[in-house]
Structure formats: structure tokens, C-alpha cells
Coordinates of C-alpha atoms and ligand atoms in Angstrom, one line a residue:
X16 CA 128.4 86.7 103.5
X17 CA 126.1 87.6 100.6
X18 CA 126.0 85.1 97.9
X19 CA 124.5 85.4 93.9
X20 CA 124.6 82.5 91.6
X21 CA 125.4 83.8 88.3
X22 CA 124.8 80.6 87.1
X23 CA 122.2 77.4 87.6
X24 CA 122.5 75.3 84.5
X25 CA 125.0 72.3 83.6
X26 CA 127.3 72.6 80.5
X27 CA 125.4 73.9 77.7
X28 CA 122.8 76.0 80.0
X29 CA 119.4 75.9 79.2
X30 CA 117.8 76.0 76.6
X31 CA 121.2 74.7 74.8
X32 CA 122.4 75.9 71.4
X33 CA 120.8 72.6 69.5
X34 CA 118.5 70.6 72.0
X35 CA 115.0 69.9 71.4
X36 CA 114.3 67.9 74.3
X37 CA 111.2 68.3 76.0
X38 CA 112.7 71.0 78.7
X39 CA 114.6 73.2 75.5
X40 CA 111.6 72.9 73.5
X41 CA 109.8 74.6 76.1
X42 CA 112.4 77.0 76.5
X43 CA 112.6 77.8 73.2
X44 CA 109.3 78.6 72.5
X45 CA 109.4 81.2 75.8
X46 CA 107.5 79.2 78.0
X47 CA 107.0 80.4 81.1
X48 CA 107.5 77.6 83.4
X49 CA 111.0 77.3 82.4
X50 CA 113.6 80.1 82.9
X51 CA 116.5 79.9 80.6
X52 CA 119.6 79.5 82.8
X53 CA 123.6 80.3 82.2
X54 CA 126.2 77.7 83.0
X55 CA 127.1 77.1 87.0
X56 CA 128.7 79.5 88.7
X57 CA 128.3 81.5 91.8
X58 CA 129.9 84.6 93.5
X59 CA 130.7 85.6 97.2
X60 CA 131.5 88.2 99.4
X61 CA 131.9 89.1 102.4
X62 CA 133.0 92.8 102.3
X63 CA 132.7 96.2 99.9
X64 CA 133.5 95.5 95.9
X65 CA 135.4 92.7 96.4
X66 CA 133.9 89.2 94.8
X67 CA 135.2 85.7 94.4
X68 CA 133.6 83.9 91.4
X69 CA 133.7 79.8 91.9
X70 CA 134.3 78.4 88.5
X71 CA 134.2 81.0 85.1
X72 CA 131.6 80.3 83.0
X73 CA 131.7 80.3 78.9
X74 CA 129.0 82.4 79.9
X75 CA 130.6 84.7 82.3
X76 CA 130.3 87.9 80.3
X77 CA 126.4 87.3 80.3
X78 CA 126.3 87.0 83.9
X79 CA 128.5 90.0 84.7
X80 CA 126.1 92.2 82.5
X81 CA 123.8 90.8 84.7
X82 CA 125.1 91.4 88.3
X83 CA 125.7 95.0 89.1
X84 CA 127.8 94.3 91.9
X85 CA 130.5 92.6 89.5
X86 CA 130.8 95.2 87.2
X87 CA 133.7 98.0 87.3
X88 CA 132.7 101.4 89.5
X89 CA 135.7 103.3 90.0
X90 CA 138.6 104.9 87.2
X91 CA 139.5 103.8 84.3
X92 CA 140.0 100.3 84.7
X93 CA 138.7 98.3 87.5
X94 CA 136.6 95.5 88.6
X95 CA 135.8 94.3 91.9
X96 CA 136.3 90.3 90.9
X97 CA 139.2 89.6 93.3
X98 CA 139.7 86.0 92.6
X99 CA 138.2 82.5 90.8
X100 CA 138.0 79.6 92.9
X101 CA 138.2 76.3 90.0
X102 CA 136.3 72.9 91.5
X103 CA 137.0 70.9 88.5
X104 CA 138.9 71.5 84.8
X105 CA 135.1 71.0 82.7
X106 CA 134.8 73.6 80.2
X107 CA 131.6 74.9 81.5
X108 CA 133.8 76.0 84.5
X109 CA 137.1 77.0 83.2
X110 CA 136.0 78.6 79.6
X111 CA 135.1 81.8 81.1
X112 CA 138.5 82.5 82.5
X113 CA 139.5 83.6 78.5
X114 CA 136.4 86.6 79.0
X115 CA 138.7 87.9 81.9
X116 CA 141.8 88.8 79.8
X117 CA 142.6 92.5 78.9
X118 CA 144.9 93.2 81.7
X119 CA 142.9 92.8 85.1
X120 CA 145.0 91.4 88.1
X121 CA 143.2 88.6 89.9
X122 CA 143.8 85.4 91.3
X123 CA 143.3 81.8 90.6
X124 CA 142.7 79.2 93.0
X125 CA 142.3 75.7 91.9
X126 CA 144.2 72.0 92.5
X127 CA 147.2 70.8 91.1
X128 CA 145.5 68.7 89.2
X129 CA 142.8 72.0 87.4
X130 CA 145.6 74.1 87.5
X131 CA 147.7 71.7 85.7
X132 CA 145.5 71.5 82.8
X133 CA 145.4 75.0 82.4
X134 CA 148.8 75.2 82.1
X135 CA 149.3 72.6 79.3
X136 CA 146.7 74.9 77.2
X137 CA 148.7 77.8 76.5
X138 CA 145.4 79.7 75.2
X139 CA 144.7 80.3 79.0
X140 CA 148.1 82.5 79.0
X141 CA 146.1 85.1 77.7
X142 CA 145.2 85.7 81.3
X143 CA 148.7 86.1 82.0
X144 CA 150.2 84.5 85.1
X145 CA 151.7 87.9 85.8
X146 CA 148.7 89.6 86.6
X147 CA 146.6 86.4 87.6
X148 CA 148.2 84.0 89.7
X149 CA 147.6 80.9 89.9
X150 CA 147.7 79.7 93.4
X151 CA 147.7 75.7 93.7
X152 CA 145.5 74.9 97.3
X153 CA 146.0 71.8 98.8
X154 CA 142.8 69.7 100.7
X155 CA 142.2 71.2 103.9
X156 CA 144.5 74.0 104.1
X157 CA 142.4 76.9 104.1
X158 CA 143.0 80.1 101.8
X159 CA 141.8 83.7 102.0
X160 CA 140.7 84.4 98.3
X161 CA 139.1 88.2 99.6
X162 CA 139.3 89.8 102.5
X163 CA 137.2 88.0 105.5
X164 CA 136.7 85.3 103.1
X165 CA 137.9 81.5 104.2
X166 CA 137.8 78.5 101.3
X167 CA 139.2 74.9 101.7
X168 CA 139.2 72.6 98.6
X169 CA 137.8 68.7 99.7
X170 CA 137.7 65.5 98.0
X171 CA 134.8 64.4 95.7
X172 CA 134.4 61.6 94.2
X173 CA 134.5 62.7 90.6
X174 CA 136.4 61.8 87.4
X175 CA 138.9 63.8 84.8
X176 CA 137.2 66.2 83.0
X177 CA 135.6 65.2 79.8
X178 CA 137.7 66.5 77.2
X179 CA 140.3 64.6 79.4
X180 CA 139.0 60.9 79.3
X181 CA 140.9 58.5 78.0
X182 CA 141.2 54.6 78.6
X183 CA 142.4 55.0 82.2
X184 CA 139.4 56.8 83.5
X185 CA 138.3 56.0 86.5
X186 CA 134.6 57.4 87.7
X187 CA 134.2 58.2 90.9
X188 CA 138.4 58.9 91.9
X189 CA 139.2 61.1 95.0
X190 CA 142.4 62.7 93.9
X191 CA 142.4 66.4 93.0
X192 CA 140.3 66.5 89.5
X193 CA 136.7 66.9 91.1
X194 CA 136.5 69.0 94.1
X195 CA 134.5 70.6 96.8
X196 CA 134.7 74.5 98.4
X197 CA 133.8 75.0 102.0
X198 CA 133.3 79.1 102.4
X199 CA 133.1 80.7 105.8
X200 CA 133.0 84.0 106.8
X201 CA 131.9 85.5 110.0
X202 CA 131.1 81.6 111.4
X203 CA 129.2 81.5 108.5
X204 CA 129.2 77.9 106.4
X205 CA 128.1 77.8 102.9
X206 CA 129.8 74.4 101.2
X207 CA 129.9 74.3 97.3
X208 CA 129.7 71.1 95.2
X209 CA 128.4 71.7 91.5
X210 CA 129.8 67.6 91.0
X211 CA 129.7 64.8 92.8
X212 CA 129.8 61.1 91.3
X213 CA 128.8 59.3 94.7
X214 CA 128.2 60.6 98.6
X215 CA 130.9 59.1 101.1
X216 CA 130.5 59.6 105.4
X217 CA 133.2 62.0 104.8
X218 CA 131.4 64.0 102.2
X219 CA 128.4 64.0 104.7
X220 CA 130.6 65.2 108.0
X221 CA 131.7 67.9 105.5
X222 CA 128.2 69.1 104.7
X223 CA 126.3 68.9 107.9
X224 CA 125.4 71.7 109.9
X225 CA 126.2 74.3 106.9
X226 CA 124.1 76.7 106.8
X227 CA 123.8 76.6 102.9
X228 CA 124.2 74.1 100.7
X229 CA 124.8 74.0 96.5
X230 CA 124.7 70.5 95.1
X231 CA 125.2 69.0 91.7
X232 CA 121.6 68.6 90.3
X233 CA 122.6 67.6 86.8
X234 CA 119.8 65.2 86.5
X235 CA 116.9 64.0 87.6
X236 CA 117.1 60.3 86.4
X237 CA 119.9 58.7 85.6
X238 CA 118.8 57.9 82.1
X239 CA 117.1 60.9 81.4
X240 CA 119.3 62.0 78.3
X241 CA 119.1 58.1 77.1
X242 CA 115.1 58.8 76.9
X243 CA 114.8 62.3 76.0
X244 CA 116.9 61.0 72.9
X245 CA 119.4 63.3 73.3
X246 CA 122.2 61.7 74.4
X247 CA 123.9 57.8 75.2
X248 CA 124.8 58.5 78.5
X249 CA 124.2 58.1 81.9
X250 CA 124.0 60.4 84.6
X251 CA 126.9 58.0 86.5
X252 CA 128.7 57.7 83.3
X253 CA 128.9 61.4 83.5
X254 CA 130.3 61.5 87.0
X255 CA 127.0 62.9 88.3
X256 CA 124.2 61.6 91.0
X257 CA 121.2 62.1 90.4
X258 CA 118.0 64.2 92.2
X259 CA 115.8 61.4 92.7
X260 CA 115.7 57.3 93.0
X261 CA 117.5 55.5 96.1
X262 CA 120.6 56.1 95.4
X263 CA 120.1 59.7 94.5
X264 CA 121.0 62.7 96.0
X265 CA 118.1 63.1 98.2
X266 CA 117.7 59.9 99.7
X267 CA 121.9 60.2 100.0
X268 CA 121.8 63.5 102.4
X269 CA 118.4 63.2 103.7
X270 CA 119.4 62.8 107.8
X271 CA 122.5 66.1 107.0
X272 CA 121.4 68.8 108.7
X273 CA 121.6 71.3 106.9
X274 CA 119.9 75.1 107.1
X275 CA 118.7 75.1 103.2
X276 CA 120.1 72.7 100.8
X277 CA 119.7 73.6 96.5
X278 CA 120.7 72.0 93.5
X279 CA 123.2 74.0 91.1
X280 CA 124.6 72.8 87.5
X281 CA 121.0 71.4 86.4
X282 CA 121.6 69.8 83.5
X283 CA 118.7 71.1 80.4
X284 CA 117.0 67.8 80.6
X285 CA 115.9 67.6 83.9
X286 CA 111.9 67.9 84.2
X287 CA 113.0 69.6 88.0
X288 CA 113.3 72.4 85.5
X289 CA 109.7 73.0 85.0
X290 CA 107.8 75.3 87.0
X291 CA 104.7 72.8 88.5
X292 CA 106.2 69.7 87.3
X293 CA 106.0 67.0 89.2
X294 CA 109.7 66.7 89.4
X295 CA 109.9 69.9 91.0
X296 CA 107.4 69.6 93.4
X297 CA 109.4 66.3 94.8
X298 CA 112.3 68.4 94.7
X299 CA 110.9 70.9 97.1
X300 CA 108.6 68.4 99.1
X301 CA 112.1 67.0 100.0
X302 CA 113.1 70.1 101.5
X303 CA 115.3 71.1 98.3
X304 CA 115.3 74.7 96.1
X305 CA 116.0 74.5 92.4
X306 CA 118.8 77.4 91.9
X307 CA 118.1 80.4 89.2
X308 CA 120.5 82.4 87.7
X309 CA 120.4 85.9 90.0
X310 CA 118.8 84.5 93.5
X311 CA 120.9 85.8 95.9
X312 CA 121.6 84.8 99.3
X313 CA 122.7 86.8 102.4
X314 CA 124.6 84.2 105.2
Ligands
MLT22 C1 130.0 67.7 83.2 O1 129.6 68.4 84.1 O2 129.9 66.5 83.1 C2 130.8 68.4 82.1 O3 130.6 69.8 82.2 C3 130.4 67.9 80.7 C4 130.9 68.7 79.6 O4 132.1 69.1 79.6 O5 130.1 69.0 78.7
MN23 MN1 129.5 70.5 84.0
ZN24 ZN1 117.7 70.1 76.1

């Protein structure tokens, strides 16, 4: 299975269009300690021009121009992006499924609950169902998005997606609005989870003994936007763990074995950003990579 993330960043990638925290600042001035990142998203395969994206990016046309193995090779018309697997309905992974209009079959894989909301917006018919179906996936009934490719949604705890909350939410639900992707091919394991509000023992039977692991790495601290001055919420509030603290992600999945373990959807905050940092040398002392857009990985 050869794997590239398009994507490493959290909505609004890094630096973000009006952020002047101390990570952006840096970014904007070209900095090399911080690389300026796209929005989440990564693609596998596991054969010859055929790719499955999971999530679309607002920044998807970026990251095709960016991958050589995504772009078009043969006639006319043609692209070897055979499917997009959706984990959640959050803009920064459902906006880029408006860049793949112009008449390219494809499918869509998502919940009930992701593909729901993309059905209510009728802007996403511009990706006609037609052409790209949209296939609803149920928990742990495995689907074959490209050839010699497995994937099987799980339960996260998560929450609706933001432009979604309203006085009910609930952080931290398990029903179909935040999931996880299992991918196997040739015995294979790679396990997908760019969100993740809390780490249950089934969450941790479901990611050990993968041979890799993405993980939500929005932030560092839970209050980091709160003192970078950038923003009023929390990283919980958010429906993300975070990197470090007891309760974080890498106290949570310590003792899962797991062959190599990195965080994906980094939010633009997060010092883990910063080449040298001490931040990111925790990160990595604890056995963790931080993902950049165009690392590949071959399973
Ligand atoms: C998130 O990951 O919490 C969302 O992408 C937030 C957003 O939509 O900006
Ligand atoms: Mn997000
Ligand atoms: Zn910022």
C-alpha cells in the first residue's frame, strides 16, 4: 500500500489566511522551521493509477498540482482518483469535493450521517450523483473503494460538525458524525483518525498492532488558541484531544502497539509545528512523527 498525505494541517492550514499567532507569524515571514501545510487529507493505493483520497480538502486542487500520481495521464479526460472516503462533514474535509466537478465518475464513501449533510446542500450536486455515487458504509462492514483496497468506518467519539452545532450538541457522541478508516491491503493495517474527542478500550483494540497510525494532532494544549489570543475555545470544546498533558493523546495510546504512530490535522497554533521546538522534540521523544504535506509512506 503506498500512502501520500496531501494534507497535514487542521482547518485553515498553516499559515491561515488572517492568523498572527506565533506559529503563522513565523510562517509568514518564511521561516524555515515551519513548513506551510494544506488542510488534512491523505491518499492510498494499492495498485497502478488508481487512488482513494480520505476527506477533500478546500485545498484539494493545491495538493493534486502537487502529487504527480493524482494527476490525469491518459486521453482526453481522465484521472486516476477512484474514490473519496469522508470521516466527518467539517468543511476542511468535504469543501474540496466542489474542485472535483467537471464530469469525472468517482465514488463517495461516507456515513449516513456525512452523506446526509451533503445531500441537504444541494451545491454538492454539482458533483452529480450520476457520475459520483454516493455509497452510505455502515460500521464494520468493510468496502472495496479501489481495487485490493479494504476500508471499514468505526466509531469516534466526536461531535456534529461545526457549521452543524446547535443547542443539542453533544461532544464526544459515538453515532455516525465523527468517524474512523481502518485500510488494509495485502495484510497491511494503516488506521486513519484526523478527529477524535476522547480514546475509549475500543478505540485502542482498533489501533493496536497497525502498522501505521494518523491521529488528530490539532493541538498541543488544550488552551493554546485561548493564549495565543486567537481564539475562545478549547481544544475539547472543539471535539479534539490534545498532543500533550495526561489526558492527551500520548499518555492515552502510549502501551498500543503500534509500528509508527503520526499526528495529521495540526491545527496552525500548535508550537509541535516548529522545527527544534520543544514541543516537537516531546513529540518525537514519545515515539510520535509530525505529518508534512508530501511524505509518503510505502506499507
Ligand atoms: C474541526 O476540525 O474542528 C473543524 O474543521 C473546525 C472547522 O470547521 O473550522
Ligand atoms: Mn478540521
Ligand atoms: Zn495561526
Amino acid at each position: 500500500m503506498q500512502v501520500i498525505v496531501l494534507g497535514s494541517a487542521a482547518g485553515g492550514g498553516v499559515p491561515q489566511w488572517n492568523c498572527r499567532c506565533p506559529v503563522c507569524r513565523l510562517a509568514w515571514s518564511g521561516d524555515p522551521r515551519v513548513e506551510p501545510r494544506t488542510q488534512s487529507s491523505i491518499a492510498v493505493s494499492a495498485g497502478e493509477h488508481a487512488w482513494v483520497l480520505l476527506n477533500a480538502s478546500p485545498d484539494l486542487r493545491a495538493q493534486i498540482a502537487a502529487t504527480p500520481a493524482l494527476q490525469p495521464k491518459f486521453g482526453e479526460r481522465d484521472s486516476p482518483i477512484r474514490a473519496v472516503v469522508l470521516t466527518n462533514g467539517d468543511v476542511d474535509h468535504i469543501a474540496g469535493l466542489l474542485s472535483l466537478r467537471e464530469s469525472q465518475p468517482f465514488d463517495i464513501y461516507g456515513t449516513q450521517d456525512t452523506l446526509g449533510l451533503i445531500h441537504e446542500n444541494q451545491v454538492f450536486d454539482v458533483v452529480a450523483p450520476t457520475l459520483a455515487p454516493r455509497h452510505p458504509a455502515a460500521f464494520a462492514v468493510p468496502f472495496h473503494p479501489a481495487p485490493g483496497l479494504e476500508m471499514e468506518f468505526f466509531t469516534v467519539p466526536g461531535k456534529v460538525p461545526l457549521w452543524r452545532e446547535d443547542a443539542s450538541l453533544v461532544i464526544g457522541e459515538e453515532t455516525g458524525s465523527t468517524v474512523g478508516v481502518t485500510i488494509t491491503a495485502n495484510g497491511r493495517r494503516l488506521v486513519y483518525v484526523p478527529g477524535c474527542a476522547a480514546v475509549t478500550p475500543a478505540l485502542r483494540e482498533r489501533i493496536a498492532g497497525a502498522d501505521l497510525l494518523f491521529f488528530d494532532g490539532t493541538l498541543y494544549r488544550d488552551d493554546e488558541m485561548i493564549a495565543a489570543g486567537v481564539g475562545t475555545k478549547t481544544g475539547a470544546r472543539m471535539g479534539h484531544l490534545s498532543m500533550s498533558g495526561m489526558e492527551g493523546t500520548m499518555a492515552l495510546l502510549k502501551d498500543v502497539p503500534v509500528a509508527r504512530r503520526v499526528f495529521i490535522h495540526i491545527n496552525n497554533t500548535n508550537p509541535a509545528l516548529i522545527d527544534g521546538s520543544d514541543e516537537r522534540r516531546a513529540v518525537e521523544a514519545a515515539g510520535w512523527a509530525v505529518a508534512r504535506d508530501g511524505m509518503e509512506f510505502s506499507l
